[in-house]
mmCIF file of C-alpha atoms and ligand atoms in Angstrom:
data_model
loop_
_atom_site.group_PDB
_atom_site.id
_atom_site.type_symbol
_atom_site.label_atom_id
_atom_site.label_comp_id
_atom_site.label_asym_id
_atom_site.label_seq_id
_atom_site.Cartn_x
_atom_site.Cartn_y
_atom_site.Cartn_z
ATOM 1 C CA MET A 1 0.026 0.021 -0.008
ATOM 2 C CA ALA A 2 1.446 3.396 -0.912
ATOM 3 C CA GLY A 3 1.295 6.546 1.162
ATOM 4 C CA GLY A 4 0.378 5.216 4.682
ATOM 5 C CA SER A 5 -3.041 5.850 6.233
ATOM 6 C CA ALA A 6 -4.949 8.365 8.337
ATOM 7 C CA ALA A 7 -6.452 8.518 11.873
ATOM 8 C CA THR A 8 -8.414 11.023 13.930
ATOM 9 C CA GLN A 9 -6.909 12.353 17.198
ATOM 10 C CA GLY A 10 -9.028 14.785 19.308
ATOM 11 C CA GLY A 11 -11.171 15.533 16.325
ATOM 12 C CA VAL A 12 -8.204 16.364 14.196
ATOM 13 C CA HIS A 13 -7.401 14.403 11.056
ATOM 14 C CA VAL A 14 -3.870 12.969 11.395
ATOM 15 C CA ARG A 15 -1.885 11.477 8.466
ATOM 16 C CA LEU A 16 -0.051 8.300 9.381
ATOM 17 C CA GLY A 17 3.040 6.900 7.660
ATOM 18 C CA ARG A 18 5.173 3.827 8.062
ATOM 19 C CA GLU A 19 8.906 3.893 8.725
ATOM 20 C CA VAL A 20 11.373 0.988 8.760
ATOM 21 C CA HIS A 21 13.592 1.217 11.845
ATOM 22 C CA LEU A 22 16.782 -0.570 12.672
ATOM 23 C CA VAL A 23 16.214 -2.237 15.991
ATOM 24 C CA SER A 24 19.572 -3.796 16.538
ATOM 25 C CA ARG A 25 22.700 -4.507 14.570
ATOM 26 C CA PRO A 26 22.656 -7.924 12.856
ATOM 27 C CA ARG A 27 24.629 -10.709 14.631
ATOM 28 C CA GLY A 28 25.269 -12.406 11.290
ATOM 29 C CA ARG A 29 26.133 -10.820 7.928
ATOM 30 C CA PHE A 30 22.562 -9.732 7.143
ATOM 31 C CA PRO A 31 19.634 -8.333 9.134
ATOM 32 C CA ALA A 32 17.352 -11.149 10.444
ATOM 33 C CA ALA A 33 13.826 -11.127 11.713
ATOM 34 C CA GLY A 34 13.665 -8.751 14.614
ATOM 35 C CA ASP A 35 16.658 -6.645 13.573
ATOM 36 C CA THR A 36 14.308 -4.220 11.763
ATOM 37 C CA ARG A 37 10.673 -3.309 12.279
ATOM 38 C CA ILE A 38 7.916 -1.259 10.717
ATOM 39 C CA VAL A 39 6.606 1.512 12.879
ATOM 40 C CA GLU A 40 3.481 3.610 12.140
ATOM 41 C CA VAL A 41 3.993 7.239 13.054
ATOM 42 C CA PRO A 42 1.943 10.509 12.680
ATOM 43 C CA VAL A 43 3.311 12.633 9.842
ATOM 44 C CA PRO A 44 3.924 16.129 11.292
ATOM 45 C CA GLU A 45 2.734 19.294 9.615
ATOM 46 C CA PRO A 46 5.726 20.998 7.846
ATOM 47 C CA GLY A 47 7.478 23.515 10.135
ATOM 48 C CA PRO A 48 8.943 26.768 8.666
ATOM 49 C CA GLY A 49 11.079 25.987 5.614
ATOM 50 C CA GLN A 50 9.993 22.336 5.633
ATOM 51 C CA VAL A 51 8.224 20.138 3.122
ATOM 52 C CA VAL A 52 6.277 16.901 3.385
ATOM 53 C CA VAL A 53 7.020 14.395 0.592
ATOM 54 C CA ARG A 54 5.087 11.211 -0.191
ATOM 55 C CA ASN A 55 7.655 8.678 -1.299
ATOM 56 C CA LEU A 56 6.997 6.806 -4.608
ATOM 57 C CA PHE A 57 10.208 4.754 -5.145
ATOM 58 C CA MET A 58 13.390 4.080 -3.192
ATOM 59 C CA SER A 59 16.726 2.498 -4.056
ATOM 60 C CA ILE A 60 17.711 -0.980 -2.844
ATOM 61 C CA ASP A 61 21.447 -1.293 -2.899
ATOM 62 C CA PRO A 62 24.326 -3.096 -1.125
ATOM 63 C CA GLY A 63 24.966 -0.020 0.979
ATOM 64 C CA LEU A 64 21.678 -0.830 2.871
ATOM 65 C CA VAL A 65 22.988 -4.208 4.189
ATOM 66 C CA LEU A 66 26.424 -2.606 4.821
ATOM 67 C CA ARG A 67 24.918 0.270 6.855
ATOM 68 C CA THR A 68 23.018 -2.004 9.280
ATOM 69 C CA ASN A 69 26.584 -2.735 10.748
ATOM 70 C CA ASP A 70 28.731 -0.404 12.773
ATOM 71 C CA LEU A 71 30.939 1.379 10.202
ATOM 72 C CA SER A 72 32.488 4.059 12.430
ATOM 73 C CA ARG A 73 35.993 2.816 11.629
ATOM 74 C CA LEU A 74 35.359 3.136 7.864
ATOM 75 C CA ASP A 75 34.283 6.764 7.721
ATOM 76 C CA ILE A 76 31.015 5.525 6.040
ATOM 77 C CA PRO A 77 27.712 6.752 7.642
ATOM 78 C CA ASP A 78 25.710 3.845 9.108
ATOM 79 C CA PHE A 79 22.137 3.413 10.386
ATOM 80 C CA THR A 80 21.443 4.129 14.128
ATOM 81 C CA PRO A 81 19.588 1.445 16.064
ATOM 82 C CA GLY A 82 16.170 2.802 17.165
ATOM 83 C CA GLU A 83 15.985 5.224 14.213
ATOM 84 C CA PRO A 84 14.553 5.031 10.687
ATOM 85 C CA MET A 85 16.858 3.664 8.024
ATOM 86 C CA TRP A 86 17.427 5.743 4.907
ATOM 87 C CA SER A 87 18.065 5.332 1.243
ATOM 88 C CA ASP A 88 17.919 7.322 -2.035
ATOM 89 C CA ALA A 89 14.267 7.952 -2.900
ATOM 90 C CA ILE A 90 11.939 9.778 -5.376
ATOM 91 C CA GLY A 91 8.804 11.307 -4.012
ATOM 92 C CA GLU A 92 6.086 13.935 -4.595
ATOM 93 C CA VAL A 93 5.720 17.034 -2.508
ATOM 94 C CA VAL A 94 2.280 17.038 -0.784
ATOM 95 C CA GLU A 95 2.789 20.033 1.577
ATOM 96 C CA SER A 96 5.331 22.790 1.598
ATOM 97 C CA ALA A 97 6.191 25.648 3.917
ATOM 98 C CA ASP A 98 9.015 26.800 1.647
ATOM 99 C CA GLU A 99 8.621 28.828 -1.523
ATOM 100 C CA ARG A 100 11.251 26.750 -3.466
ATOM 101 C CA LEU A 101 9.008 23.668 -3.598
ATOM 102 C CA GLY A 102 5.287 23.196 -3.998
ATOM 103 C CA PRO A 103 2.758 20.397 -4.082
ATOM 104 C CA GLY A 104 3.147 18.131 -7.112
ATOM 105 C CA ASP A 105 6.884 18.727 -7.443
ATOM 106 C CA ILE A 106 8.940 15.482 -7.906
ATOM 107 C CA VAL A 107 11.986 15.429 -5.755
ATOM 108 C CA TRP A 108 15.084 13.232 -5.190
ATOM 109 C CA HIS A 109 16.331 12.848 -1.633
ATOM 110 C CA ARG A 110 17.812 10.437 0.824
ATOM 111 C CA PHE A 111 14.923 9.779 3.234
ATOM 112 C CA GLY A 112 13.771 6.366 1.863
ATOM 113 C CA PHE A 113 12.473 3.523 4.098
ATOM 114 C CA ARG A 114 9.424 5.571 4.945
ATOM 115 C CA ASP A 115 6.072 6.494 3.329
ATOM 116 C CA TYR A 116 6.549 10.226 4.094
ATOM 117 C CA ALA A 117 9.738 12.255 4.374
ATOM 118 C CA VAL A 118 9.526 15.564 6.358
ATOM 119 C CA ALA A 119 12.637 17.809 6.193
ATOM 120 C CA GLN A 120 13.994 21.236 5.349
ATOM 121 C CA ALA A 121 13.427 22.079 1.626
ATOM 122 C CA GLY A 122 17.187 22.221 1.028
ATOM 123 C CA GLU A 123 17.350 18.376 1.636
ATOM 124 C CA PHE A 124 15.233 17.707 -1.481
ATOM 125 C CA ARG A 125 16.375 18.224 -5.099
ATOM 126 C CA ARG A 126 13.603 18.917 -7.609
ATOM 127 C CA VAL A 127 13.873 16.738 -10.700
ATOM 128 C CA ASP A 128 12.288 16.957 -14.143
ATOM 129 C CA PRO A 129 9.636 14.234 -14.088
ATOM 130 C CA ASP A 130 9.889 13.914 -17.897
ATOM 131 C CA ALA A 131 13.712 13.663 -17.988
ATOM 132 C CA TYR A 132 13.585 9.827 -18.418
ATOM 133 C CA PRO A 133 11.041 7.384 -19.738
ATOM 134 C CA SER A 134 10.353 6.314 -16.142
ATOM 135 C CA LEU A 135 10.588 8.153 -12.777
ATOM 136 C CA THR A 136 12.541 5.119 -11.414
ATOM 137 C CA HIS A 137 15.428 6.023 -13.689
ATOM 138 C CA HIS A 138 16.256 8.925 -11.395
ATOM 139 C CA LEU A 139 17.391 6.211 -8.923
ATOM 140 C CA CYS A 140 19.618 4.175 -11.300
ATOM 141 C CA PHE A 141 23.287 4.372 -10.484
ATOM 142 C CA GLY A 142 24.234 6.141 -13.718
ATOM 143 C CA LEU A 143 25.731 8.987 -11.771
ATOM 144 C CA THR A 144 27.942 6.715 -9.762
ATOM 145 C CA ALA A 145 29.159 4.974 -12.829
ATOM 146 C CA TYR A 146 29.576 8.315 -14.593
ATOM 147 C CA VAL A 147 31.800 9.533 -11.807
ATOM 148 C CA GLY A 148 33.701 6.212 -11.679
ATOM 149 C CA THR A 149 34.347 6.102 -15.438
ATOM 150 C CA GLU A 150 35.487 9.774 -15.260
ATOM 151 C CA VAL A 151 37.897 8.963 -12.295
ATOM 152 C CA ALA A 152 39.212 6.045 -14.439
ATOM 153 C CA GLN A 153 40.062 8.451 -17.288
ATOM 154 C CA ILE A 154 38.909 6.081 -19.970
ATOM 155 C CA ARG A 155 40.624 6.731 -23.287
ATOM 156 C CA ALA A 156 39.806 5.798 -26.887
ATOM 157 C CA GLY A 157 40.890 2.263 -27.557
ATOM 158 C CA ASP A 158 40.971 1.032 -23.878
ATOM 159 C CA THR A 159 40.112 -2.518 -22.910
ATOM 160 C CA PHE A 160 37.666 -2.251 -20.060
ATOM 161 C CA PHE A 161 36.559 -4.919 -17.503
ATOM 162 C CA VAL A 162 33.869 -4.481 -14.937
ATOM 163 C CA SER A 163 32.855 -6.911 -12.120
ATOM 164 C CA SER A 164 29.249 -7.361 -11.082
ATOM 165 C CA ALA A 165 28.551 -6.111 -14.569
ATOM 166 C CA ALA A 166 24.803 -7.020 -14.399
ATOM 167 C CA GLY A 167 24.350 -4.936 -11.220
ATOM 168 C CA ALA A 168 23.272 -1.337 -10.940
ATOM 169 C CA VAL A 169 26.691 0.334 -11.205
ATOM 170 C CA GLY A 170 28.274 -2.393 -13.380
ATOM 171 C CA SER A 171 25.570 -2.310 -16.045
ATOM 172 C CA MET A 172 25.936 1.514 -16.376
ATOM 173 C CA ALA A 173 29.745 1.484 -16.190
ATOM 174 C CA GLY A 174 30.085 -0.942 -19.136
ATOM 175 C CA GLN A 175 27.876 1.194 -21.319
ATOM 176 C CA LEU A 176 29.432 4.456 -20.268
ATOM 177 C CA ALA A 177 32.913 3.062 -20.916
ATOM 178 C CA ARG A 178 31.810 2.269 -24.435
ATOM 179 C CA LEU A 179 30.509 5.834 -24.929
ATOM 180 C CA ARG A 180 33.767 7.192 -23.511
ATOM 181 C CA GLY A 181 35.676 5.373 -26.250
ATOM 182 C CA ALA A 182 36.640 1.949 -24.812
ATOM 183 C CA THR A 183 36.804 -0.444 -27.756
ATOM 184 C CA ARG A 184 36.537 -3.690 -25.818
ATOM 185 C CA VAL A 185 34.102 -3.916 -22.895
ATOM 186 C CA ILE A 186 34.092 -7.097 -20.753
ATOM 187 C CA GLY A 187 31.902 -7.982 -17.797
ATOM 188 C CA SER A 188 31.472 -10.711 -15.200
ATOM 189 C CA ALA A 189 28.340 -11.848 -13.509
ATOM 190 C CA GLY A 190 26.937 -14.726 -11.423
ATOM 191 C CA THR A 191 24.586 -16.636 -13.730
ATOM 192 C CA PRO A 192 24.387 -17.705 -17.445
ATOM 193 C CA GLU A 193 21.229 -15.588 -17.822
ATOM 194 C CA LYS A 194 23.019 -12.441 -16.635
ATOM 195 C CA VAL A 195 25.989 -13.178 -18.910
ATOM 196 C CA ARG A 196 23.656 -13.506 -21.821
ATOM 197 C CA TYR A 197 21.880 -10.278 -20.847
ATOM 198 C CA LEU A 198 25.183 -8.394 -20.892
ATOM 199 C CA LYS A 199 26.162 -9.574 -24.356
ATOM 200 C CA GLU A 200 22.733 -9.564 -25.988
ATOM 201 C CA ARG A 201 21.017 -6.569 -24.402
ATOM 202 C CA LEU A 202 23.772 -4.318 -23.072
ATOM 203 C CA GLY A 203 26.258 -4.796 -25.979
ATOM 204 C CA PHE A 204 29.190 -6.107 -23.953
ATOM 205 C CA ASP A 205 31.871 -7.634 -26.261
ATOM 206 C CA ASP A 206 32.477 -10.467 -23.857
ATOM 207 C CA ALA A 207 31.031 -11.620 -20.523
ATOM 208 C CA PHE A 208 31.492 -14.663 -18.322
ATOM 209 C CA ASP A 209 30.429 -16.223 -15.093
ATOM 210 C CA TYR A 210 32.976 -15.453 -12.349
ATOM 211 C CA HIS A 211 32.239 -18.789 -10.691
ATOM 212 C CA GLN A 212 34.652 -20.195 -13.321
ATOM 213 C CA ASP A 213 38.392 -19.464 -13.267
ATOM 214 C CA VAL A 214 38.381 -15.799 -14.523
ATOM 215 C CA ARG A 215 42.043 -15.574 -15.417
ATOM 216 C CA PRO A 216 41.827 -17.289 -18.882
ATOM 217 C CA ARG A 217 38.900 -14.903 -19.725
ATOM 218 C CA LEU A 218 40.815 -11.747 -19.208
ATOM 219 C CA PRO A 219 42.819 -10.127 -22.034
ATOM 220 C CA GLU A 220 45.349 -7.345 -21.248
ATOM 221 C CA LEU A 221 43.391 -4.612 -19.513
ATOM 222 C CA ASP A 222 43.663 -0.847 -19.430
ATOM 223 C CA VAL A 223 40.888 -0.242 -16.922
ATOM 224 C CA PHE A 224 39.276 -2.491 -14.287
ATOM 225 C CA TYR A 225 36.105 -1.243 -12.635
ATOM 226 C CA ASP A 226 35.919 -3.281 -9.373
ATOM 227 C CA ASN A 227 32.602 -3.686 -7.589
ATOM 228 C CA VAL A 228 33.495 -6.914 -5.922
ATOM 229 C CA GLY A 229 37.078 -7.397 -4.752
ATOM 230 C CA GLY A 230 38.524 -10.838 -3.921
ATOM 231 C CA ALA A 231 39.682 -13.246 -6.594
ATOM 232 C CA GLN A 232 38.533 -11.038 -9.433
ATOM 233 C CA LEU A 233 40.623 -8.177 -8.282
ATOM 234 C CA GLU A 234 43.699 -10.399 -7.961
ATOM 235 C CA ALA A 235 43.112 -11.807 -11.444
ATOM 236 C CA ALA A 236 42.667 -8.339 -12.913
ATOM 237 C CA ILE A 237 45.806 -7.049 -11.343
ATOM 238 C CA ASP A 238 47.737 -9.757 -13.175
ATOM 239 C CA ALA A 239 45.959 -8.863 -16.406
ATOM 240 C CA MET A 240 46.568 -5.075 -16.200
ATOM 241 C CA ARG A 241 48.835 -3.360 -18.658
ATOM 242 C CA PRO A 242 51.573 -1.180 -17.220
ATOM 243 C CA ARG A 243 50.117 2.179 -15.895
ATOM 244 C CA GLY A 244 46.527 0.702 -15.984
ATOM 245 C CA ARG A 245 43.861 2.102 -13.754
ATOM 246 C CA ILE A 246 41.711 0.177 -11.264
ATOM 247 C CA VAL A 247 38.609 2.005 -9.998
ATOM 248 C CA MET A 248 37.535 0.692 -6.626
ATOM 249 C CA GLY A 249 33.858 1.116 -6.700
ATOM 250 C CA GLY A 250 32.591 -1.413 -4.095
ATOM 251 C CA ARG A 251 33.265 -4.516 -2.099
ATOM 252 C CA ASN A 252 30.334 -6.855 -2.836
ATOM 253 C CA GLU A 253 32.216 -9.957 -1.857
ATOM 254 C CA GLU A 254 33.185 -8.539 1.458
ATOM 255 C CA ILE A 255 29.545 -7.297 2.070
ATOM 256 C CA ARG A 256 28.207 -10.734 1.156
ATOM 257 C CA THR A 257 30.735 -13.035 2.949
ATOM 258 C CA GLY A 258 32.204 -10.799 5.644
ATOM 259 C CA VAL A 259 35.627 -12.134 4.544
ATOM 260 C CA VAL A 260 38.267 -9.504 3.750
ATOM 261 C CA GLN A 261 40.362 -11.006 1.030
ATOM 262 C CA GLY A 262 43.253 -8.865 -0.105
ATOM 263 C CA PRO A 263 45.033 -9.616 -3.426
ATOM 264 C CA ARG A 264 48.232 -11.478 -2.959
ATOM 265 C CA ASN A 265 49.922 -9.824 -5.933
ATOM 266 C CA MET A 266 50.226 -6.211 -4.749
ATOM 267 C CA MET A 267 53.875 -6.223 -5.870
ATOM 268 C CA ALA A 268 52.498 -6.115 -9.411
ATOM 269 C CA VAL A 269 50.879 -2.779 -8.550
ATOM 270 C CA ILE A 270 54.261 -1.344 -7.952
ATOM 271 C CA GLY A 271 56.002 -3.115 -10.807
ATOM 272 C CA LYS A 272 53.384 -2.086 -13.372
ATOM 273 C CA ARG A 273 52.848 1.396 -11.874
ATOM 274 C CA LEU A 274 49.090 0.758 -11.550
ATOM 275 C CA GLU A 275 46.739 3.335 -10.187
ATOM 276 C CA LEU A 276 44.238 2.170 -7.499
ATOM 277 C CA LEU A 277 41.487 4.825 -7.454
ATOM 278 C CA GLY A 278 39.057 4.848 -4.606
ATOM 279 C CA TYR A 279 36.110 7.263 -5.278
ATOM 280 C CA TYR A 280 32.888 8.446 -3.624
ATOM 281 C CA THR A 281 30.107 9.760 -5.930
ATOM 282 C CA PHE A 282 29.145 12.775 -3.790
ATOM 283 C CA ASP A 283 32.843 14.004 -3.725
ATOM 284 C CA HIS A 284 32.391 15.096 -7.394
ATOM 285 C CA PRO A 285 29.510 17.666 -7.506
ATOM 286 C CA GLU A 286 31.418 19.383 -10.396
ATOM 287 C CA LEU A 287 30.367 16.413 -12.637
ATOM 288 C CA PHE A 288 26.640 16.524 -11.718
ATOM 289 C CA PRO A 289 25.607 19.299 -14.172
ATOM 290 C CA VAL A 290 27.341 17.604 -17.061
ATOM 291 C CA PHE A 291 25.773 14.251 -16.059
ATOM 292 C CA ASP A 292 22.319 15.897 -15.787
ATOM 293 C CA GLU A 293 22.669 17.320 -19.275
ATOM 294 C CA ARG A 294 24.030 14.184 -21.008
ATOM 295 C CA PHE A 295 22.677 11.144 -19.236
ATOM 296 C CA PRO A 296 18.937 11.565 -19.723
ATOM 297 C CA ARG A 297 19.604 12.252 -23.430
ATOM 298 C CA TRP A 298 21.540 8.942 -23.784
ATOM 299 C CA VAL A 299 18.745 7.015 -22.041
ATOM 300 C CA ARG A 300 16.013 8.610 -24.177
ATOM 301 C CA SER A 301 17.943 7.931 -27.408
ATOM 302 C CA GLY A 302 18.556 4.277 -26.351
ATOM 303 C CA GLU A 303 22.334 4.701 -26.297
ATOM 304 C CA ILE A 304 22.119 3.702 -22.607
ATOM 305 C CA VAL A 305 19.815 0.859 -21.572
ATOM 306 C CA VAL A 306 18.735 1.125 -17.907
ATOM 307 C CA ALA A 307 18.657 -2.379 -16.481
ATOM 308 C CA GLU A 308 16.156 -2.434 -13.628
ATOM 309 C CA THR A 309 14.126 -4.691 -11.354
ATOM 310 C CA ILE A 310 11.061 -3.284 -9.457
ATOM 311 C CA VAL A 311 10.044 -4.870 -6.111
ATOM 312 C CA ASP A 312 6.742 -3.834 -4.501
ATOM 313 C CA GLY A 313 6.067 -2.773 -0.927
ATOM 314 C CA LEU A 314 7.869 -1.031 1.915
ATOM 315 C CA GLU A 315 7.511 -4.164 3.952
ATOM 316 C CA ASN A 316 9.648 -6.068 1.512
ATOM 317 C CA GLY A 317 12.521 -3.545 1.478
ATOM 318 C CA VAL A 318 14.924 -5.219 3.886
ATOM 319 C CA ASP A 319 14.416 -8.683 2.338
ATOM 320 C CA ALA A 320 14.986 -7.210 -1.135
ATOM 321 C CA ALA A 321 18.330 -5.775 0.083
ATOM 322 C CA VAL A 322 19.402 -9.204 1.347
ATOM 323 C CA ASN A 323 18.152 -11.012 -1.796
ATOM 324 C CA LEU A 324 20.119 -8.505 -3.855
ATOM 325 C CA MET A 325 23.361 -9.626 -2.224
ATOM 326 C CA HIS A 326 22.469 -13.247 -3.141
ATOM 327 C CA GLY A 327 22.302 -12.220 -6.788
ATOM 328 C CA ALA A 328 18.495 -12.433 -7.101
ATOM 329 C CA TYR A 329 18.017 -9.462 -9.413
ATOM 330 C CA VAL A 330 19.314 -7.794 -12.552
ATOM 331 C CA GLY A 331 20.286 -4.138 -12.745
ATOM 332 C CA LYS A 332 19.168 -1.399 -10.404
ATOM 333 C CA VAL A 333 16.702 -2.596 -7.780
ATOM 334 C CA VAL A 334 13.899 -0.158 -7.067
ATOM 335 C CA LEU A 335 11.283 -0.494 -4.358
ATOM 336 C CA ARG A 336 7.871 0.810 -5.250
ATOM 337 C CA LEU A 337 6.058 2.241 -2.233
HETATM 338 N N1 LIG B 1 31.768 4.536 -4.330
HETATM 339 C C1 LIG B 1 30.531 4.944 -4.418
HETATM 340 O O1 LIG B 1 30.209 6.167 -4.375
HETATM 341 C C2 LIG B 1 29.432 3.940 -4.600
HETATM 342 C C3 LIG B 1 28.086 4.320 -4.896
HETATM 343 C C4 LIG B 1 27.100 3.306 -5.055
HETATM 344 C C5 LIG B 1 27.509 1.978 -4.928
HETATM 345 N N2 LIG B 1 28.808 1.674 -4.588
HETATM 346 C C6 LIG B 1 29.174 0.315 -4.357
HETATM 347 O O2 LIG B 1 29.346 -0.252 -5.698
HETATM 348 C C7 LIG B 1 29.088 -1.665 -5.627
HETATM 349 C C8 LIG B 1 28.026 -1.968 -6.653
HETATM 350 O O3 LIG B 1 26.779 -1.362 -6.309
HETATM 351 P P1 LIG B 1 25.435 -1.829 -7.006
HETATM 352 O O4 LIG B 1 24.345 -1.095 -6.396
HETATM 353 O O5 LIG B 1 25.602 -1.801 -8.423
HETATM 354 O O6 LIG B 1 25.282 -3.281 -6.503
HETATM 355 P P2 LIG B 1 25.262 -4.616 -7.329
HETATM 356 O O7 LIG B 1 26.603 -4.827 -8.038
HETATM 357 O O8 LIG B 1 24.083 -4.677 -8.156
HETATM 358 O O9 LIG B 1 25.193 -5.602 -6.093
HETATM 359 C C9 LIG B 1 24.532 -6.799 -6.026
HETATM 360 C C10 LIG B 1 25.240 -7.850 -6.927
HETATM 361 O O10 LIG B 1 26.554 -8.154 -6.384
HETATM 362 C C11 LIG B 1 26.878 -9.400 -6.864
HETATM 363 N N3 LIG B 1 27.636 -10.137 -5.921
HETATM 364 C C12 LIG B 1 27.290 -10.294 -4.593
HETATM 365 N N4 LIG B 1 28.241 -10.997 -4.019
HETATM 366 C C13 LIG B 1 29.262 -11.233 -4.858
HETATM 367 C C14 LIG B 1 30.473 -11.935 -4.795
HETATM 368 N N5 LIG B 1 30.881 -12.492 -3.693
HETATM 369 N N6 LIG B 1 31.211 -11.922 -5.947
HETATM 370 C C15 LIG B 1 30.750 -11.340 -7.065
HETATM 371 N N7 LIG B 1 29.651 -10.685 -7.207
HETATM 372 C C16 LIG B 1 28.875 -10.666 -6.077
HETATM 373 C C17 LIG B 1 25.600 -10.137 -7.207
HETATM 374 O O11 LIG B 1 25.510 -10.317 -8.628
HETATM 375 P P3 LIG B 1 25.841 -11.768 -9.302
HETATM 376 O O12 LIG B 1 24.556 -12.417 -9.480
HETATM 377 O O13 LIG B 1 26.542 -11.373 -10.575
HETATM 378 O O14 LIG B 1 26.735 -12.489 -8.367
HETATM 379 C C18 LIG B 1 24.482 -9.219 -6.874
HETATM 380 O O15 LIG B 1 23.433 -9.185 -7.723
HETATM 381 C C19 LIG B 1 28.576 -1.965 -4.218
HETATM 382 O O16 LIG B 1 29.690 -2.500 -3.496
HETATM 383 C C20 LIG B 1 28.172 -0.620 -3.696
HETATM 384 O O17 LIG B 1 28.350 -0.553 -2.294
HETATM 385 C C21 LIG B 1 29.765 2.641 -4.400
#
């Protein structure tokens, strides 16, 4: 059910909304029954400068599973037990006490995991509802992959390999690498169906299942976009050309297994003068206007295909985040509220 419900308190009509709270940090890798709960709360009237937004869609991504844990030593914001969880979301303004936003405006923000978001207007970014064929596309990780492929400084003629290529970031990174001039685009994924999807639908030159030995599948690489870590990172280091670039996007293997597996061939990083490039999307606001101008055009023209899976219902959000880590979906996972 979208949009929560209503009740009457002291003769006053009160809007109610659901929120997903983290109750306690998981004891295992993933949140289990009882670690999260849905709470119904009254939605406050907007205070000065505030707006009330009814959420329509929210992002499901590996960060959600990661943030249920204590991340204080990693400099990554985590969820606080006893408080609502959060995630990227798209919603519609229903009430506003700020002149910059009005009812009907569609906004992007970071207060997912709830039916209604109430916050200062500056926390919401108005988006063009017609920019993409679907509102859900505002949540695809095109921006992350755009930043990552910029950090990688992809050049014409590059051979490019991306891990978790059928995922939200990976599916975008492969297509953006091609648009930036890479002549050979290779991806890895966890099932034969995903491998086929990469080659037949997303135009990858080659794709393979990483459950096989990946080393024989890798030609000499100029760029590796790593979403996973572990054995694939080690194999890619061996396959890199001198002065190649490795973009460190994410650590899916570490998130799924909890095992921190470092590559055993770091000497090759020195020998080949490789660049290991960690990045964080929101550190690059200078790229956002260029992205906003180019990316919707590429999607509308079909040059970029947005791979996407929609899951329904706020009550299914936490399970969807866990299922995602087990490889259940293709592309960006969006929860419809
Ligand atoms: N730096 C940033 O600013 C930034 C921003 C957004 C996301 N990220 C990170 O980027 C990475 C990708 O994000 P995403 O949203 O696109 O997620 P994603 O890659 O779609 O993540 C889920 C997929 O990871 C794969 N996977 C899980 N465990 C794996 C393992 N042990 N080995 C190989 N693949 C495994 C599964 O696909 P298969 O079926 O193929 O196994 C699963 O479908 C994540 O680590 C995320 O935290 C970073």
